[in-house]
PDB file of C-alpha atoms and ligand atoms in Angstrom:
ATOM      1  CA  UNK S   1       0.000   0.000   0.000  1.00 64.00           C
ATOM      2  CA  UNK S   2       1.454   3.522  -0.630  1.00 81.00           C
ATOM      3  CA  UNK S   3       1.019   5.334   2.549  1.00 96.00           C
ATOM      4  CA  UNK S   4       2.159   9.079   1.126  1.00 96.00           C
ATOM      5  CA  UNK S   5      -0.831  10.805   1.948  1.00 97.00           C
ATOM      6  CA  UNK S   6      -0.553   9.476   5.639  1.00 98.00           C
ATOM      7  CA  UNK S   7       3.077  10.087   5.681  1.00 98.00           C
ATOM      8  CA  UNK S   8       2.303  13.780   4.749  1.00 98.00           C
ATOM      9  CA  UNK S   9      -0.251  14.083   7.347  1.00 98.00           C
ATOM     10  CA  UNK S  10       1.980  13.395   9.940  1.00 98.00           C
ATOM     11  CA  UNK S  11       4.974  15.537   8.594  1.00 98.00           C
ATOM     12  CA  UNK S  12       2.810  18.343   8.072  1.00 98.00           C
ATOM     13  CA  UNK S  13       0.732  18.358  11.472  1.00 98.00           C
ATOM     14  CA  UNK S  14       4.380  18.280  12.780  1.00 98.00           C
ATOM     15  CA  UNK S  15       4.862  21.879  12.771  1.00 98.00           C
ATOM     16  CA  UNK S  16       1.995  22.176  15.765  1.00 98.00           C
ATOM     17  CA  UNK S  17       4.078  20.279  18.007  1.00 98.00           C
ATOM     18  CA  UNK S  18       4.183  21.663  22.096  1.00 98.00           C
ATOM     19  CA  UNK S  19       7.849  20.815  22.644  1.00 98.00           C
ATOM     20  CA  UNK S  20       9.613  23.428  24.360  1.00 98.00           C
ATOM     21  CA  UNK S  21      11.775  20.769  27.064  1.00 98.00           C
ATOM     22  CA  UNK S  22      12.703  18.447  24.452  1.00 98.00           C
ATOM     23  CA  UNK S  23      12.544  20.517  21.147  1.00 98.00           C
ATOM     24  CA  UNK S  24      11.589  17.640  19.056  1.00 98.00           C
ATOM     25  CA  UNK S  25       8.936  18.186  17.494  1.00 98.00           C
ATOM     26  CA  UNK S  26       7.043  14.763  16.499  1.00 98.00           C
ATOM     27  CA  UNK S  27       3.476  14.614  14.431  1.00 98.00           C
ATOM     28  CA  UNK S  28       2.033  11.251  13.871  1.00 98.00           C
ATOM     29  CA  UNK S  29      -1.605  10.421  11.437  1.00 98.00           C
ATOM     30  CA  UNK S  30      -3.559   7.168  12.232  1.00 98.00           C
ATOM     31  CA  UNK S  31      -5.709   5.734   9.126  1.00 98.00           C
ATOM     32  CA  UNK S  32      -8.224   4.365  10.483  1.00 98.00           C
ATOM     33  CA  UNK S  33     -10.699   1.222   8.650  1.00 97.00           C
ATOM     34  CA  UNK S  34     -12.829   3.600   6.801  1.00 95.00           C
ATOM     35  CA  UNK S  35     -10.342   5.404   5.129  1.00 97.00           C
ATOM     36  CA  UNK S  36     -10.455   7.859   7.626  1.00 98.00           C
ATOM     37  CA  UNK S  37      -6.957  10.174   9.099  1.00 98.00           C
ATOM     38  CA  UNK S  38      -6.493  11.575  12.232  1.00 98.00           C
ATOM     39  CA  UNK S  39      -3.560  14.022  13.168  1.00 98.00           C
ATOM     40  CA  UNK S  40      -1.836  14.551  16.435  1.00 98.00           C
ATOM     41  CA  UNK S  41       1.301  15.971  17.608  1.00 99.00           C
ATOM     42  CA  UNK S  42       3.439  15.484  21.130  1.00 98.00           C
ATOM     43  CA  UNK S  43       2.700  17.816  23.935  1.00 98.00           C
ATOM     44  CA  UNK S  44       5.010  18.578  26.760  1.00 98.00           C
ATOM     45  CA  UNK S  45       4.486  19.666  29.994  1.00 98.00           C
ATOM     46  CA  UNK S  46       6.884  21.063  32.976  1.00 98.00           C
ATOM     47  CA  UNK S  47       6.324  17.532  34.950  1.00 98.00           C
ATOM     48  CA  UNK S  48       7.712  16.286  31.704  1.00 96.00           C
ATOM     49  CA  UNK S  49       6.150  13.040  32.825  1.00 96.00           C
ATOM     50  CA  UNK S  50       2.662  14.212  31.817  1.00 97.00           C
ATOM     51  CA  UNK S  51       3.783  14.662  28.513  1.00 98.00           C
ATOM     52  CA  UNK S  52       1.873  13.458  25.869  1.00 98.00           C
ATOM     53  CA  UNK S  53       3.105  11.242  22.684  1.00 98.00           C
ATOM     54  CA  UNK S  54       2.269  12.648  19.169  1.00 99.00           C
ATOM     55  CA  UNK S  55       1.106   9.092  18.175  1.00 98.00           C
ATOM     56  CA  UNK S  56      -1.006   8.643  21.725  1.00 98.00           C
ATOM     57  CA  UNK S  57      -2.325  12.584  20.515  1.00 98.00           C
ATOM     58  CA  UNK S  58      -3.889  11.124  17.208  1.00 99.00           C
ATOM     59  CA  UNK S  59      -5.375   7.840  18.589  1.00 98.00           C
ATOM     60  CA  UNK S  60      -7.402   9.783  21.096  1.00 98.00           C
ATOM     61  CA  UNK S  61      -8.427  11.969  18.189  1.00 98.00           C
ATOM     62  CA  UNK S  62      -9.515   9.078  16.561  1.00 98.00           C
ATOM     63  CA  UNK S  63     -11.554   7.392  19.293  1.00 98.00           C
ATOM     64  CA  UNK S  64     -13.266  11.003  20.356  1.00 98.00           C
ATOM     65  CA  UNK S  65     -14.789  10.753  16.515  1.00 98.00           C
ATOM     66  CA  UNK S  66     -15.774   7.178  17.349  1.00 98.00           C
ATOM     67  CA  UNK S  67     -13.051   5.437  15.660  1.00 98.00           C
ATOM     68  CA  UNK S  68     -11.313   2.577  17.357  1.00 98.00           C
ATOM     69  CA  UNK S  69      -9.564   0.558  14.299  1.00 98.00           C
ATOM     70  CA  UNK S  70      -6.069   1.227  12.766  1.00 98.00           C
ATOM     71  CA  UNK S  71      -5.264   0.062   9.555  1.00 98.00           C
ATOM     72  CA  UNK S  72      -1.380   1.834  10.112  1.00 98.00           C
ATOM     73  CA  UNK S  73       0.112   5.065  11.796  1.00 98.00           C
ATOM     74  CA  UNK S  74       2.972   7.272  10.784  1.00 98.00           C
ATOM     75  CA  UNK S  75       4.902   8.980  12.697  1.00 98.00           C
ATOM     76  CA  UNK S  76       7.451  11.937  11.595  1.00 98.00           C
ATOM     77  CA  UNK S  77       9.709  13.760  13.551  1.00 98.00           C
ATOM     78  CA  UNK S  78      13.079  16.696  12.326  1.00 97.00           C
ATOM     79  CA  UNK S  79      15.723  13.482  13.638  1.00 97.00           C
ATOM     80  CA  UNK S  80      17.909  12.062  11.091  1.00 97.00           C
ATOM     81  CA  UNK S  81      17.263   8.985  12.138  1.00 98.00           C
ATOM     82  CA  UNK S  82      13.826   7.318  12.042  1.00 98.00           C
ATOM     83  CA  UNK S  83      11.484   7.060  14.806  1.00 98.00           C
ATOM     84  CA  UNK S  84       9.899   4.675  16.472  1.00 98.00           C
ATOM     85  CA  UNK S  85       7.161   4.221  19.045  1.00 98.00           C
ATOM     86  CA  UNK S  86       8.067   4.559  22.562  1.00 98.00           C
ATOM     87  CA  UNK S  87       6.930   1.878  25.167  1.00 97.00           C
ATOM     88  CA  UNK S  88       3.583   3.039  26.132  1.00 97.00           C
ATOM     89  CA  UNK S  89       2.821   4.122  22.899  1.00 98.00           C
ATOM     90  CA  UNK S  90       3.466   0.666  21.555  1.00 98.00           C
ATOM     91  CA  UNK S  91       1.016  -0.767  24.022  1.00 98.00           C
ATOM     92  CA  UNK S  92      -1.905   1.924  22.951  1.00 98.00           C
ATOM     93  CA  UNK S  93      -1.400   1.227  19.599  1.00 98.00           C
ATOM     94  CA  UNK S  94      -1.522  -2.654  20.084  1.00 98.00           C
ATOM     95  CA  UNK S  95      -5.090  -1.523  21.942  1.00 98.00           C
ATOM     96  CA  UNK S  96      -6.606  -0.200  18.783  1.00 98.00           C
ATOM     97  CA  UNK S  97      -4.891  -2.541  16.026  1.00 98.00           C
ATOM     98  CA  UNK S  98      -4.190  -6.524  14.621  1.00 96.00           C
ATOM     99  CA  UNK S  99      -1.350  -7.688  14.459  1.00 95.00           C
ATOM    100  CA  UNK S 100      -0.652  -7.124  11.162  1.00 95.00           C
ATOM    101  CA  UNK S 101      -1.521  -3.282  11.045  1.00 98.00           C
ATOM    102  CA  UNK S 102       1.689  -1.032   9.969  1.00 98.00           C
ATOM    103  CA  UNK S 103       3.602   1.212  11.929  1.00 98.00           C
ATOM    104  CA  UNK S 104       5.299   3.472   9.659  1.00 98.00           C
ATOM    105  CA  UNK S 105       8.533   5.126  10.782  1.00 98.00           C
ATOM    106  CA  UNK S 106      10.293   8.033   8.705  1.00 98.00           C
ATOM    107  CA  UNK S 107      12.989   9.490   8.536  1.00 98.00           C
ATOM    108  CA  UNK S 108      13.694  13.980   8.404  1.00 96.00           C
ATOM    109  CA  UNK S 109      15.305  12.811   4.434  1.00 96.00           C
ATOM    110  CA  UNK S 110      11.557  11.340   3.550  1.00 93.00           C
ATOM    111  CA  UNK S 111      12.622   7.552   3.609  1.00 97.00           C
ATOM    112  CA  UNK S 112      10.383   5.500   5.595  1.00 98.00           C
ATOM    113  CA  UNK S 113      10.311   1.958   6.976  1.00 98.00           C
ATOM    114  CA  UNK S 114       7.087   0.314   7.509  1.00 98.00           C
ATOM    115  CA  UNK S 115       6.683  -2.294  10.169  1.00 98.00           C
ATOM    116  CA  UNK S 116       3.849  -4.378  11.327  1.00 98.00           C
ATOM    117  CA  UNK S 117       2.364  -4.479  14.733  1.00 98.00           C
ATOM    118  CA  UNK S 118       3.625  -8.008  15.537  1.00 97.00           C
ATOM    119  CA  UNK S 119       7.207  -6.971  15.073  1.00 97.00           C
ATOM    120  CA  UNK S 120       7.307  -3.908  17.231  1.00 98.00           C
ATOM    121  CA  UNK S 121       4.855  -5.042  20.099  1.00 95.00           C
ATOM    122  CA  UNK S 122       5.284  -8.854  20.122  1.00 95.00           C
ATOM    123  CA  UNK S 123       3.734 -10.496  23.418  1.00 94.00           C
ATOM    124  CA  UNK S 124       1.188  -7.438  23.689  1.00 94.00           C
ATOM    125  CA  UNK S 125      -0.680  -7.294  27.619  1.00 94.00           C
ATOM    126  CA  UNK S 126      -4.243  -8.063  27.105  1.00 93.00           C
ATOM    127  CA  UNK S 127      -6.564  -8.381  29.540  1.00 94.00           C
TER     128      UNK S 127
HETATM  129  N1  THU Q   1       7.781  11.438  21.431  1.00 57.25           N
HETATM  130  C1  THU Q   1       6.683  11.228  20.624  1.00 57.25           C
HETATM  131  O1  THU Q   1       5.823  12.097  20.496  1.00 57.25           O
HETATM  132  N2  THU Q   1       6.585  10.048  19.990  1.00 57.25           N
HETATM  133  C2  THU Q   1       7.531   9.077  20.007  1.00 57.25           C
HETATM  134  O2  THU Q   1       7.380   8.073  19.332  1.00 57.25           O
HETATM  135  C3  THU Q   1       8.725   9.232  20.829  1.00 57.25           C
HETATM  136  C4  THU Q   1       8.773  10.445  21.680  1.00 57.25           C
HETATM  137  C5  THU Q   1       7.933  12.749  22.069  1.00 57.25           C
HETATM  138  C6  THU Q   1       7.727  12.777  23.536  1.00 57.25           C
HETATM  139  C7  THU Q   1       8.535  14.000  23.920  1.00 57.25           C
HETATM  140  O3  THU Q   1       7.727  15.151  23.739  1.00 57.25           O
HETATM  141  C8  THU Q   1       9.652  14.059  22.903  1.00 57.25           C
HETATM  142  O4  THU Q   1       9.244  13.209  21.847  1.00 57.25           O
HETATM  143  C9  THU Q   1      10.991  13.617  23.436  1.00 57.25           C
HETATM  144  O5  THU Q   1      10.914  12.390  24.051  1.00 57.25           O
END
């Protein structure tokens, strides 16, 4: 599948990111079943600890609309080298997607790996 529109949603909601502690500025777009893209971008806070991912950002845009299935995320930050889902955001995306949705990590040069759900969250908690 060629995921350029979604990559270009989440490069271009990038610019809206609240990073002032960290300065990196991270968007990320979830497509959702039914075609469907949400946007969201990381926001910091002074607790740092109550920061909030950019990919964690769009999912809960998603689910306010009523949308609760991925078909892949992207994620786009300024680094050099590509970027990847932290810990907890690994385990909220697992929440919302099969195994065999893609996680789509880029790059600042426009290359882009795509990964599947299974690879990066293997041995998911469930309940
Ligand atoms: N961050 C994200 O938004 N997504 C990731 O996948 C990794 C990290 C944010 C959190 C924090 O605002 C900044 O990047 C530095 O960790």
């Amino acid at each position: 599948m060629n995921y350029s529109d979604l990559i270009k949603a989440a490069v271009e909601i990038k610019k809206n990111s609240y990073s002032p502690y960290s300065k990196l500025k991270v968007g990320a777009a979830v497509l959702m079943d039914n075609g469907k893209i949400y946007t969201g971008v990381n926001v910091e806070n002074s607790s740092l600890g109550a920061t909030n991912c950019a990919e964690r950002t769009a999912i809960c845009n998603a689910v306010c609309d009523g949308e609760t299935k991925i078909k892949a995320i992207a994620i786009a930050s300024d680094n050099e080298e590509y970027i990847l889902p932290c810990g907890i955001c690994r385990q909220v995306i697992a929440e919302f997607s099969g195994s065999d949705t893609d996680i789509i990590s880029t790059r600042r040069n426009g290359e882009y790996k795509v990964y599947k759900v299974k690879e990066l969250i293997p041995e998911v908690f469930k309940l």
